[in-house]
CSV table of C-alpha atoms in Angstrom, one decimal:
chain,number,residue,atom,x,y,z
D,29,MET,CA,32.6,-10.4,55.9
D,30,ASN,CA,33.4,-6.8,56.2
D,31,SER,CA,36.2,-7.3,53.5
D,32,ALA,CA,33.4,-8.6,51.1
D,33,ILE,CA,31.0,-5.6,51.9
D,34,THR,CA,33.7,-3.4,51.3
D,35,THR,CA,34.6,-5.2,47.7
D,36,THR,CA,30.8,-4.8,46.8
D,37,LEU,CA,30.8,-1.4,47.2
D,38,MET,CA,34.1,-0.5,45.8
D,39,GLN,CA,32.9,-2.5,42.8
D,40,TRP,CA,29.5,-0.3,42.9
D,41,GLU,CA,31.5,3.0,42.4
D,42,TRP,CA,32.4,2.1,39.1
D,43,ILE,CA,29.0,1.7,38.1
D,44,GLU,CA,27.8,5.0,36.1
D,45,ARG,CA,24.9,6.1,38.1
D,46,PRO,CA,22.3,8.1,35.9
D,47,SER,CA,22.6,12.0,35.8
D,48,ASP,CA,19.5,14.4,36.3
D,49,LEU,CA,20.0,14.9,32.5
D,50,GLN,CA,19.3,11.5,31.9
D,51,TYR,CA,16.0,11.4,33.8
D,52,VAL,CA,14.9,14.8,32.6
D,53,GLU,CA,15.7,12.9,28.8
D,54,GLY,CA,13.7,9.9,30.0
D,55,GLY,CA,10.6,11.8,31.0
D,56,LEU,CA,10.5,13.6,27.7
D,57,ALA,CA,11.1,10.6,25.7
D,58,GLY,CA,7.9,9.2,27.7
D,59,ILE,CA,6.0,12.3,26.9
D,60,ILE,CA,7.0,11.9,23.4
D,61,THR,CA,6.0,8.4,23.0
D,62,ALA,CA,2.8,9.2,24.9
D,63,VAL,CA,1.9,11.7,22.2
D,64,ALA,CA,3.0,9.4,19.6
D,65,LEU,CA,0.6,6.6,21.0
D,66,LEU,CA,-2.2,9.5,20.5
D,67,ILE,CA,-1.5,10.5,17.3
D,68,GLY,CA,-1.3,7.1,15.9
D,69,TRP,CA,-4.8,6.4,17.8
D,70,GLY,CA,-6.2,9.6,16.5
D,71,LEU,CA,-5.3,8.9,13.1
D,72,SER,CA,-6.0,5.5,12.7
D,73,ARG,CA,-9.7,6.7,14.0
D,74,LEU,CA,-10.0,9.5,11.4
D,75,ILE,CA,-8.7,7.4,8.0
D,76,TYR,CA,-8.8,3.9,8.5
D,77,LEU,CA,-12.5,3.5,7.1
D,78,ARG,CA,-11.0,4.8,3.9
D,79,LEU,CA,-8.2,2.9,3.7
D,80,ALA,CA,-10.5,-0.3,4.5
D,81,ALA,CA,-13.0,0.8,1.6
D,82,ILE,CA,-10.0,0.9,-0.9
D,83,TRP,CA,-9.1,-2.3,0.4
D,84,GLU,CA,-12.6,-4.0,0.4
D,85,ARG,CA,-13.0,-2.5,-3.6
D,86,ARG,CA,-9.9,-4.0,-4.5
D,87,ALA,CA,-9.8,-7.3,-2.6
D,88,GLY,CA,-13.7,-7.8,-3.7
D,89,TYR,CA,-15.0,-8.4,0.0
D,90,GLU,CA,-15.8,-6.9,3.3
D,91,SER,CA,-14.8,-7.9,6.7
D,92,GLN,CA,-14.8,-6.4,10.0
D,93,LEU,CA,-11.6,-8.2,11.0
D,94,ALA,CA,-9.9,-6.6,8.2
D,95,ARG,CA,-11.0,-3.2,9.2
D,96,ARG,CA,-10.0,-3.7,12.6
D,97,ARG,CA,-6.8,-4.9,11.5
D,98,ILE,CA,-6.3,-1.9,9.3
D,99,ARG,CA,-6.9,0.1,12.1
D,100,ASP,CA,-4.4,-1.4,14.4
D,101,MET,CA,-1.8,-1.3,11.8
D,102,LEU,CA,-2.2,2.0,10.9
D,103,ARG,CA,-1.8,3.2,14.5
D,104,ARG,CA,1.2,1.2,15.3
D,105,PHE,CA,3.1,2.1,12.1
D,106,THR,CA,2.4,5.7,13.1
D,107,THR,CA,3.3,5.4,16.4
D,108,ALA,CA,6.6,3.5,15.2
D,109,MET,CA,7.4,6.1,12.4
D,110,ILE,CA,7.3,8.9,15.0
D,111,VAL,CA,9.2,7.3,18.0
D,112,GLY,CA,11.9,6.4,15.1
D,113,MET,CA,12.2,10.0,13.9
D,114,ALA,CA,12.3,11.1,17.3
D,115,LEU,CA,15.1,8.7,18.3
D,116,ASN,CA,16.9,9.6,15.6
D,117,LEU,CA,17.0,13.5,15.8
D,118,TYR,CA,19.0,13.6,19.1
D,119,GLU,CA,21.4,11.6,20.6
D,120,TRP,CA,19.3,10.3,23.4
D,121,GLN,CA,21.1,8.7,26.6
D,122,LEU,CA,20.2,5.3,28.4
D,123,ILE,CA,16.8,5.7,29.7
D,124,ALA,CA,15.4,7.4,26.9
D,125,SER,CA,17.1,4.9,24.4
D,126,VAL,CA,15.3,2.0,26.6
D,127,VAL,CA,11.8,3.9,26.3
D,128,TYR,CA,12.2,4.3,22.9
D,129,GLY,CA,13.7,0.8,21.9
D,130,ILE,CA,10.6,-1.0,23.9
D,131,THR,CA,7.8,1.1,22.4
D,132,LEU,CA,9.7,0.6,18.7
D,133,ALA,CA,10.2,-3.1,19.0
D,134,ILE,CA,6.5,-3.9,20.6
D,135,THR,CA,4.5,-1.6,18.1
D,136,LEU,CA,6.6,-3.1,15.0
D,137,GLY,CA,6.2,-6.5,16.4
D,138,LEU,CA,2.6,-6.3,16.6
D,139,PHE,CA,2.4,-4.5,12.9
D,140,ILE,CA,4.4,-7.5,11.4
D,141,ASN,CA,2.1,-10.1,13.2
D,142,ASP,CA,-0.9,-8.0,12.1
D,143,LEU,CA,0.3,-7.7,8.2
D,144,VAL,CA,1.3,-11.4,8.0
D,145,ARG,CA,-2.4,-12.7,9.3
D,146,GLY,CA,-4.1,-10.0,7.1
D,147,VAL,CA,-2.6,-11.7,4.1
D,148,ARG,CA,-4.0,-14.9,5.4
D,149,MET,CA,-0.7,-16.0,6.7
D,150,PRO,CA,-0.9,-19.1,9.4
D,151,ASP,CA,-1.5,-17.4,12.6
D,152,TRP,CA,1.8,-19.1,14.0
D,153,LEU,CA,3.8,-17.6,11.5
D,154,GLY,CA,2.8,-14.3,12.4
D,155,THR,CA,3.3,-14.4,15.8
D,156,PHE,CA,6.9,-16.0,15.2
D,157,LEU,CA,7.9,-13.1,12.8
D,158,GLY,CA,6.4,-10.7,15.3
D,159,VAL,CA,8.6,-12.2,18.3
D,160,THR,CA,11.5,-12.2,16.2
D,161,VAL,CA,11.1,-8.5,15.2
D,162,PHE,CA,10.4,-7.6,18.6
D,163,ILE,CA,13.7,-9.4,20.1
D,164,ALA,CA,15.9,-8.1,17.0
D,165,ILE,CA,15.1,-4.3,18.0
D,166,LEU,CA,15.8,-5.0,21.2
D,167,ALA,CA,19.0,-6.7,20.9
D,168,SER,CA,20.3,-3.6,18.2
D,169,MET,CA,19.3,-0.8,20.8
D,170,PHE,CA,21.4,-2.7,23.2
D,171,GLY,CA,24.4,-3.7,22.2
D,172,GLY,CA,23.5,-5.7,18.9
D,173,LEU,CA,23.4,-9.2,17.8
D,174,ASP,CA,27.1,-10.0,18.0
D,175,PRO,CA,26.9,-11.6,21.4
D,176,ILE,CA,23.9,-14.0,20.3
D,177,THR,CA,25.0,-14.9,16.8
D,178,THR,CA,28.6,-15.8,18.5
D,179,ALA,CA,26.8,-17.9,21.0
D,180,MET,CA,24.7,-19.6,18.3
D,181,ASP,CA,27.9,-20.2,15.8
D,182,ARG,CA,29.7,-22.2,18.7
D,183,VAL,CA,27.0,-24.8,18.7
D,184,GLY,CA,28.0,-26.4,15.4
D,185,PHE,CA,30.8,-28.6,13.4
D,186,ASN,CA,32.4,-28.5,10.6
D,187,ILE,CA,32.6,-30.3,6.9
D,188,GLY,CA,35.7,-29.3,5.0
D,189,ALA,CA,35.7,-25.3,4.8
D,190,ARG,CA,31.9,-25.1,5.3
D,191,ARG,CA,30.5,-24.3,9.2
D,192,PHE,CA,27.1,-26.0,10.0
D,193,SER,CA,26.0,-24.4,13.1
D,194,LEU,CA,23.0,-23.3,14.9
D,195,LEU,CA,23.3,-19.8,13.8
D,196,TRP,CA,23.4,-21.3,10.2
D,197,ALA,CA,20.2,-23.4,10.6
D,198,VAL,CA,18.1,-20.0,12.3
D,199,THR,CA,19.3,-18.3,9.6
D,200,ILE,CA,17.9,-20.3,6.9
D,201,VAL,CA,15.0,-20.8,8.9
D,202,LEU,CA,14.3,-17.0,9.4
D,203,THR,CA,15.3,-16.4,5.6
D,204,VAL,CA,13.1,-18.8,4.2
D,205,LEU,CA,10.1,-17.7,6.7
D,206,VAL,CA,10.6,-14.1,5.5
D,207,LEU,CA,10.9,-14.0,1.8
D,208,TYR,CA,7.9,-16.6,2.0
D,209,THR,CA,6.1,-14.1,3.7
D,210,ALA,CA,7.3,-11.1,1.8
D,211,ALA,CA,6.3,-13.2,-1.8
D,212,ARG,CA,2.8,-13.9,-0.5
D,213,VAL,CA,2.4,-10.3,0.5
D,214,VAL,CA,3.8,-8.7,-2.5
D,215,THR,CA,1.7,-11.4,-4.9
D,216,ARG,CA,-1.5,-10.9,-3.2
D,217,MET,CA,-1.1,-7.0,-3.4
D,218,MET,CA,0.2,-7.2,-6.8
D,219,GLY,CA,-3.2,-9.9,-7.5
D,220,HIS,CA,-5.3,-7.1,-6.1
D,221,VAL,CA,-4.0,-4.0,-8.1
D,222,ILE,CA,-4.5,-6.4,-11.2
D,223,THR,CA,-7.8,-7.6,-10.6
D,224,SER,CA,-9.4,-3.9,-9.9
D,225,SER,CA,-7.8,-2.8,-13.4
D,226,ASP,CA,-10.7,-1.6,-15.3
D,227,GLY,CA,-8.5,-1.9,-18.7
D,228,LEU,CA,-8.1,-5.5,-18.4
D,229,ASP,CA,-10.8,-8.3,-19.0
D,230,PRO,CA,-10.9,-11.5,-17.1
D,231,THR,CA,-8.5,-13.3,-19.2
D,232,GLN,CA,-5.6,-10.6,-19.5
D,233,LYS,CA,-6.2,-10.2,-15.5
D,234,LEU,CA,-5.5,-13.8,-14.6
D,235,LEU,CA,-2.7,-14.1,-17.0
D,236,GLY,CA,-1.1,-11.2,-15.4
D,237,GLN,CA,-1.7,-12.5,-11.9
D,238,LYS,CA,0.1,-15.7,-13.0
D,239,ILE,CA,3.0,-13.3,-14.5
D,240,ALA,CA,3.0,-11.4,-11.7
D,241,SER,CA,3.6,-14.8,-9.4
D,242,VAL,CA,6.2,-16.5,-11.3
D,243,LEU,CA,8.3,-13.1,-11.4
D,244,VAL,CA,7.8,-13.2,-7.8
D,245,ILE,CA,8.7,-16.6,-7.0
D,246,VAL,CA,12.2,-16.2,-9.4
D,247,ALA,CA,13.0,-13.1,-7.7
D,248,VAL,CA,12.6,-14.4,-4.2
D,249,PHE,CA,14.6,-17.4,-4.9
D,250,PHE,CA,17.8,-15.3,-6.1
D,251,ILE,CA,17.4,-12.9,-3.5
D,252,GLY,CA,17.2,-15.8,-1.0
D,253,VAL,CA,20.7,-17.3,-2.5
D,254,ASP,CA,22.0,-13.9,-2.4
D,255,MET,CA,21.1,-13.5,1.6
D,256,LEU,CA,22.3,-16.9,2.3
D,257,GLY,CA,25.8,-16.8,0.2
D,258,ILE,CA,25.1,-19.8,-1.5
D,259,ASP,CA,27.4,-20.3,-4.5
D,260,LEU,CA,25.7,-21.7,-7.5
D,261,THR,CA,28.9,-22.5,-9.3
D,262,ALA,CA,29.6,-24.9,-6.8
D,263,LEU,CA,26.9,-27.2,-8.1
D,264,SER,CA,28.0,-26.7,-11.7
D,265,PHE,CA,29.4,-30.2,-11.9
D,266,PHE,CA,26.0,-31.7,-11.1
D,267,SER,CA,23.8,-29.0,-13.1
D,268,GLY,CA,24.0,-31.2,-16.4
D,269,ALA,CA,22.6,-34.1,-14.9
D,270,PHE,CA,20.2,-32.5,-12.4
D,271,GLY,CA,18.8,-30.5,-15.6
D,272,LEU,CA,18.2,-33.7,-17.6
D,273,ALA,CA,16.5,-35.3,-14.6
D,274,VAL,CA,14.2,-32.1,-14.2
D,275,GLY,CA,13.8,-32.1,-17.8
D,276,PHE,CA,12.1,-35.4,-17.9
D,277,GLY,CA,10.7,-35.4,-14.6
D,278,LEU,CA,8.9,-32.2,-15.1
D,279,GLN,CA,8.3,-32.6,-18.6
D,280,LYS,CA,4.6,-33.1,-18.4
D,281,THR,CA,4.2,-30.2,-15.9
D,282,ILE,CA,6.1,-27.7,-17.7
D,283,GLY,CA,4.2,-28.6,-20.7
D,284,ASN,CA,0.8,-28.2,-19.0
D,285,LEU,CA,2.2,-24.8,-17.7
D,286,PHE,CA,3.0,-23.3,-21.0
D,287,ALA,CA,-0.2,-24.6,-22.2
D,288,GLY,CA,-2.1,-22.8,-20.0
D,289,ILE,CA,-0.2,-19.6,-20.7
D,290,ILE,CA,-0.6,-19.9,-24.3
D,291,LEU,CA,-4.2,-20.6,-23.6
D,292,LEU,CA,-4.4,-17.2,-21.9
D,293,LEU,CA,-2.7,-15.5,-24.4
D,294,ASP,CA,-4.4,-16.3,-27.6
D,295,ARG,CA,-7.6,-16.4,-25.0
D,296,SER,CA,-9.3,-19.5,-27.1
D,297,ILE,CA,-10.4,-20.6,-23.4
D,298,LYS,CA,-11.3,-18.1,-20.7
D,299,PRO,CA,-12.7,-18.4,-17.2
D,300,GLY,CA,-16.5,-18.6,-17.5
D,301,ASP,CA,-16.4,-20.1,-21.1
D,302,VAL,CA,-19.0,-23.3,-21.8
D,303,ILE,CA,-17.0,-25.9,-23.3
D,304,ALA,CA,-17.6,-29.2,-24.6
D,305,VAL,CA,-14.1,-31.6,-24.5
D,306,GLN,CA,-14.6,-35.1,-25.3
D,307,ASP,CA,-17.5,-36.6,-22.4
D,308,SER,CA,-16.8,-33.4,-20.1
D,309,PHE,CA,-19.3,-30.5,-20.8
D,310,GLY,CA,-19.7,-27.4,-18.6
D,311,TRP,CA,-18.1,-24.0,-17.8
D,312,VAL,CA,-14.4,-23.2,-17.3
D,313,ASN,CA,-14.1,-22.3,-13.4
D,314,LYS,CA,-10.1,-21.3,-13.4
D,315,ILE,CA,-7.1,-22.0,-15.5
D,316,GLY,CA,-4.8,-23.6,-13.2
D,317,VAL,CA,-0.8,-24.2,-13.4
D,318,ARG,CA,-1.7,-27.7,-14.3
D,319,ALA,CA,-5.5,-28.2,-15.4
D,320,VAL,CA,-8.4,-26.4,-16.4
D,321,SER,CA,-11.2,-26.7,-13.9
D,322,VAL,CA,-14.6,-27.3,-15.8
D,323,ILE,CA,-17.5,-27.8,-13.6
D,324,THR,CA,-20.6,-29.7,-14.9
D,325,ARG,CA,-24.1,-29.2,-14.6
D,326,ASP,CA,-24.3,-32.1,-11.9
D,327,GLY,CA,-21.6,-30.2,-9.8
D,328,LYS,CA,-18.7,-32.5,-10.5
D,329,GLU,CA,-15.4,-30.7,-11.1
D,330,HIS,CA,-13.3,-32.0,-14.2
D,331,LEU,CA,-9.5,-31.1,-14.0
D,332,ILE,CA,-8.6,-31.4,-17.8
D,333,PRO,CA,-4.6,-31.1,-18.3
D,334,ASN,CA,-3.9,-27.9,-20.0
D,335,GLU,CA,-2.4,-29.8,-22.9
D,336,ASP,CA,-5.2,-31.9,-23.6
D,337,LEU,CA,-7.2,-28.8,-24.4
D,338,MET,CA,-4.1,-27.8,-26.9
D,339,THR,CA,-4.2,-31.0,-28.8
D,340,THR,CA,-8.0,-32.1,-28.3
D,341,ALA,CA,-10.8,-30.8,-30.5
D,342,VAL,CA,-12.7,-28.5,-27.9
D,343,GLU,CA,-16.0,-27.1,-28.6
D,344,ASN,CA,-16.4,-23.6,-27.1
D,345,TRP,CA,-19.8,-22.6,-26.9
D,346,SER,CA,-18.9,-18.9,-25.8
D,347,TYR,CA,-15.5,-18.3,-27.7
D,348,SER,CA,-16.6,-15.4,-30.0
D,349,ASP,CA,-20.4,-14.9,-28.8
D,350,ARG,CA,-22.3,-16.5,-25.6
D,351,ASN,CA,-25.5,-16.6,-27.7
D,352,VAL,CA,-26.3,-20.5,-28.2
D,353,ARG,CA,-29.4,-21.6,-30.2
D,354,MET,CA,-31.2,-24.4,-29.2
D,355,ARG,CA,-33.5,-26.7,-31.4
D,356,ILE,CA,-36.7,-28.3,-29.6
D,357,PRO,CA,-38.5,-30.5,-31.9
D,358,VAL,CA,-42.5,-30.8,-31.4
D,359,GLY,CA,-45.2,-33.1,-33.2
D,360,VAL,CA,-48.7,-32.7,-33.8
D,361,ALA,CA,-51.7,-34.6,-35.0
D,362,TYR,CA,-52.7,-34.1,-38.5
D,363,THR,CA,-56.1,-33.1,-37.5
D,364,SER,CA,-54.4,-29.7,-35.9
D,365,ASP,CA,-55.4,-26.4,-36.8
D,366,MET,CA,-51.5,-25.6,-38.3
D,367,GLN,CA,-52.0,-22.0,-37.6
D,368,LYS,CA,-53.2,-22.1,-34.2
D,369,VAL,CA,-50.5,-24.9,-33.3
D,370,GLN,CA,-47.7,-22.2,-34.9
D,371,ARG,CA,-49.2,-19.1,-32.7
D,372,LEU,CA,-49.3,-21.4,-29.6
D,373,LEU,CA,-45.4,-22.5,-30.1
D,374,TYR,CA,-44.5,-18.9,-30.4
D,375,GLN,CA,-46.5,-18.0,-27.3
D,376,ALA,CA,-44.7,-21.0,-25.6
D,377,VAL,CA,-41.1,-20.1,-26.4
D,378,ASP,CA,-41.8,-16.4,-26.0
D,379,GLU,CA,-43.1,-16.8,-22.3
D,380,SER,CA,-39.8,-18.6,-21.4
D,381,PRO,CA,-37.9,-16.0,-19.3
D,382,ARG,CA,-34.4,-17.3,-20.6
D,383,VAL,CA,-34.9,-17.1,-24.2
D,384,LEU,CA,-33.7,-13.8,-26.2
D,385,LYS,CA,-36.2,-11.7,-27.9
D,386,LYS,CA,-33.3,-10.6,-30.0
D,387,PRO,CA,-32.4,-12.8,-32.4
D,388,GLU,CA,-36.0,-13.4,-32.6
D,389,PRO,CA,-37.2,-17.3,-31.9
D,390,LYS,CA,-38.2,-18.8,-34.9
D,391,VAL,CA,-41.1,-21.9,-35.3
D,392,TRP,CA,-40.7,-24.0,-38.3
D,393,MET,CA,-43.0,-26.9,-40.0
D,394,THR,CA,-40.0,-29.3,-40.6
D,395,ASP,CA,-41.9,-32.6,-42.3
D,396,PHE,CA,-44.7,-34.8,-42.8
D,397,GLY,CA,-44.4,-37.6,-40.4
D,398,ASP,CA,-45.8,-41.5,-40.2
D,399,ASN,CA,-47.9,-40.5,-37.4
D,400,SER,CA,-47.3,-36.3,-36.9
D,401,VAL,CA,-46.7,-33.3,-38.4
D,402,ASN,CA,-43.3,-32.3,-37.2
D,403,TRP,CA,-42.8,-28.9,-35.9
D,404,GLU,CA,-39.3,-27.3,-34.5
D,405,ILE,CA,-38.8,-24.4,-32.1
D,406,ARG,CA,-35.6,-22.7,-32.5
D,407,ALA,CA,-34.7,-20.1,-29.9
D,408,TRP,CA,-31.6,-18.4,-28.3
D,409,ILE,CA,-30.1,-18.1,-24.8
D,410,SER,CA,-27.1,-15.8,-23.7
D,411,ASP,CA,-26.4,-18.0,-20.5
D,412,PRO,CA,-25.4,-21.8,-21.4
D,413,GLU,CA,-24.0,-22.3,-18.1
D,414,GLY,CA,-27.0,-22.2,-16.9
D,415,GLY,CA,-27.6,-25.6,-18.4
D,416,MET,CA,-29.8,-26.6,-21.5
D,417,GLY,CA,-32.1,-29.3,-20.1
D,418,ASN,CA,-34.1,-26.9,-17.8
D,419,ILE,CA,-34.6,-24.3,-20.6
D,420,ARG,CA,-35.7,-27.1,-23.0
D,421,GLY,CA,-37.8,-28.6,-20.3
D,422,ASP,CA,-39.6,-25.3,-19.4
D,423,VAL,CA,-40.4,-24.5,-23.0
D,424,LEU,CA,-42.0,-28.2,-23.7
D,425,MET,CA,-44.0,-27.9,-20.4
D,426,ARG,CA,-45.5,-24.6,-21.8
D,427,VAL,CA,-46.4,-26.5,-25.1
D,428,TRP,CA,-48.0,-29.4,-23.2
D,429,ASN,CA,-50.1,-26.9,-21.0
D,430,LEU,CA,-51.5,-24.4,-24.1
D,431,PHE,CA,-52.0,-27.5,-26.5
D,432,LYS,CA,-54.1,-29.1,-23.7
D,433,GLU,CA,-56.2,-25.9,-23.2
D,434,ASN,CA,-56.7,-25.6,-27.0
D,435,ASP,CA,-57.4,-29.4,-27.6
D,436,ILE,CA,-54.4,-29.8,-29.7
D,437,GLU,CA,-53.2,-33.6,-29.7
D,438,ILE,CA,-49.9,-34.9,-29.5
D,439,PRO,CA,-49.5,-38.1,-31.2
D,440,PHE,CA,-48.0,-41.2,-30.2
D,441,PRO,CA,-47.0,-44.3,-32.3
D,442,GLN,CA,-49.8,-46.6,-32.7
D,443,ARG,CA,-50.8,-49.7,-34.5
D,444,ASP,CA,-54.4,-50.8,-35.6
D,445,ILE,CA,-54.7,-54.4,-36.3
D,446,TYR,CA,-58.0,-55.5,-38.8
D,447,ILE,CA,-58.8,-59.4,-38.4
D,448,LYS,CA,-60.6,-60.2,-41.9
D,449,GLU,CA,-61.4,-63.8,-41.0
D,450,LEU,CA,-60.0,-66.0,-37.8
D,451,PRO,CA,-59.1,-69.7,-38.6
D,452,GLY,CA,-62.2,-72.3,-38.4
D,453,MET,CA,-64.8,-69.6,-38.3
D,454,GLY,CA,-65.4,-68.7,-42.1
D,455,GLY,CA,-67.6,-71.1,-44.3
D,456,GLY,CA,-69.4,-72.8,-41.7
D,457,GLU,CA,-71.2,-75.7,-43.9
D,458,LYS,CA,-68.0,-76.1,-46.2
D,459,ASP,CA,-66.1,-77.1,-43.1
D,460,ARG,CA,-68.8,-79.2,-41.7
D,461,ALA,CA,-69.1,-81.1,-45.0
D,462,GLN,CA,-65.6,-81.8,-44.9
D,463,THR,CA,-65.5,-83.2,-41.6
D,464,PRO,CA,-65.6,-86.9,-41.8
D,465,PRO,CA,-68.4,-88.7,-39.7
D,466,ALA,CA,-68.1,-90.1,-36.6
D,467,ILE,CA,-67.9,-94.3,-36.6
D,468,ASP,CA,-70.0,-96.2,-34.4
D,469,GLU,CA,-68.4,-99.4,-32.8
């Protein structure tokens, strides 16, 4: 028993106990950390509303949650930067390094968590990446990741010259998640910048967003291949067959992709245009990678492949001019006062709120029909996506009310039959004379 105690005391003598200088540095590190937290809190309170206003102006929506997240991200990022600069300005000893390391790990982990959730990524992904950053910073501050990676690499097996281990699987998962998150963040930021640009029209903004998304995906792919150390030359034997299979399998998809880009480049069809394609009539909601979304007046959304819009005749009501002329026929009785009819028709169309004043509406007598004198109202509107039937119905209802108030008759087809003589009724005596006499038995 005594020998065990003696051995334990001898072991403790070899452990380096903290000196007074370490305690002083630890206290100074605590003060610097507290000051960094205070500066981060004050700076976030001072300018987070301005940053939130910039974000709302570029993103196009307001959110209290977004404002709080911007405030928290600014506070944590400021604290981490101040602590990081203090850590690199001096060779701190153990206690101070622990204070700085824990502060950096917590602030940057929370910052990554808020950033990932702020771009509308899943909450679990933000938590996972935040915890990963926390562990990575702590491990790098105290001995590095070599012991952890070595232990994870031992759990696995070899296939030829390739090592498949737990470290390999974790590396792939982390790389994919980090690159996916980075791609989403960069894509959203570029999308907001393009959307808020005043020098681009809606079509050019949409085209810019699509091109930016494609460039980001390509860049992330090659960065991921480089980070994972994948040698693409090893797949050269299968590249021909694989490319041929992909070419046949994705022929329509690639065709629709390029068709959509061409539609945006030549601006023949733009979001907001009112188009008619075969049996589909409505306004273009968006131009996607594969299809164009057309919303009808019934609320149905038709997805028309981009290639169809390139090869099929499309009636674009707002291609070069959004003004559309509509024709409304009206018939009146021959006994009506035609000058009064014309005046009432002008009044009806002028009172309709959606009818444009310029170009002016016109009322014409078109022809003399079988039952009526036919007129036609020709009026212009600038919002065909609002529907044609409702404006036509509004004008006709106003015409009906004005004609009723002014005793103008709207005729309808009718036939009058005149009977000159019914069978058995005319020439009575002659008919009776030709009737044979009755025979008495």
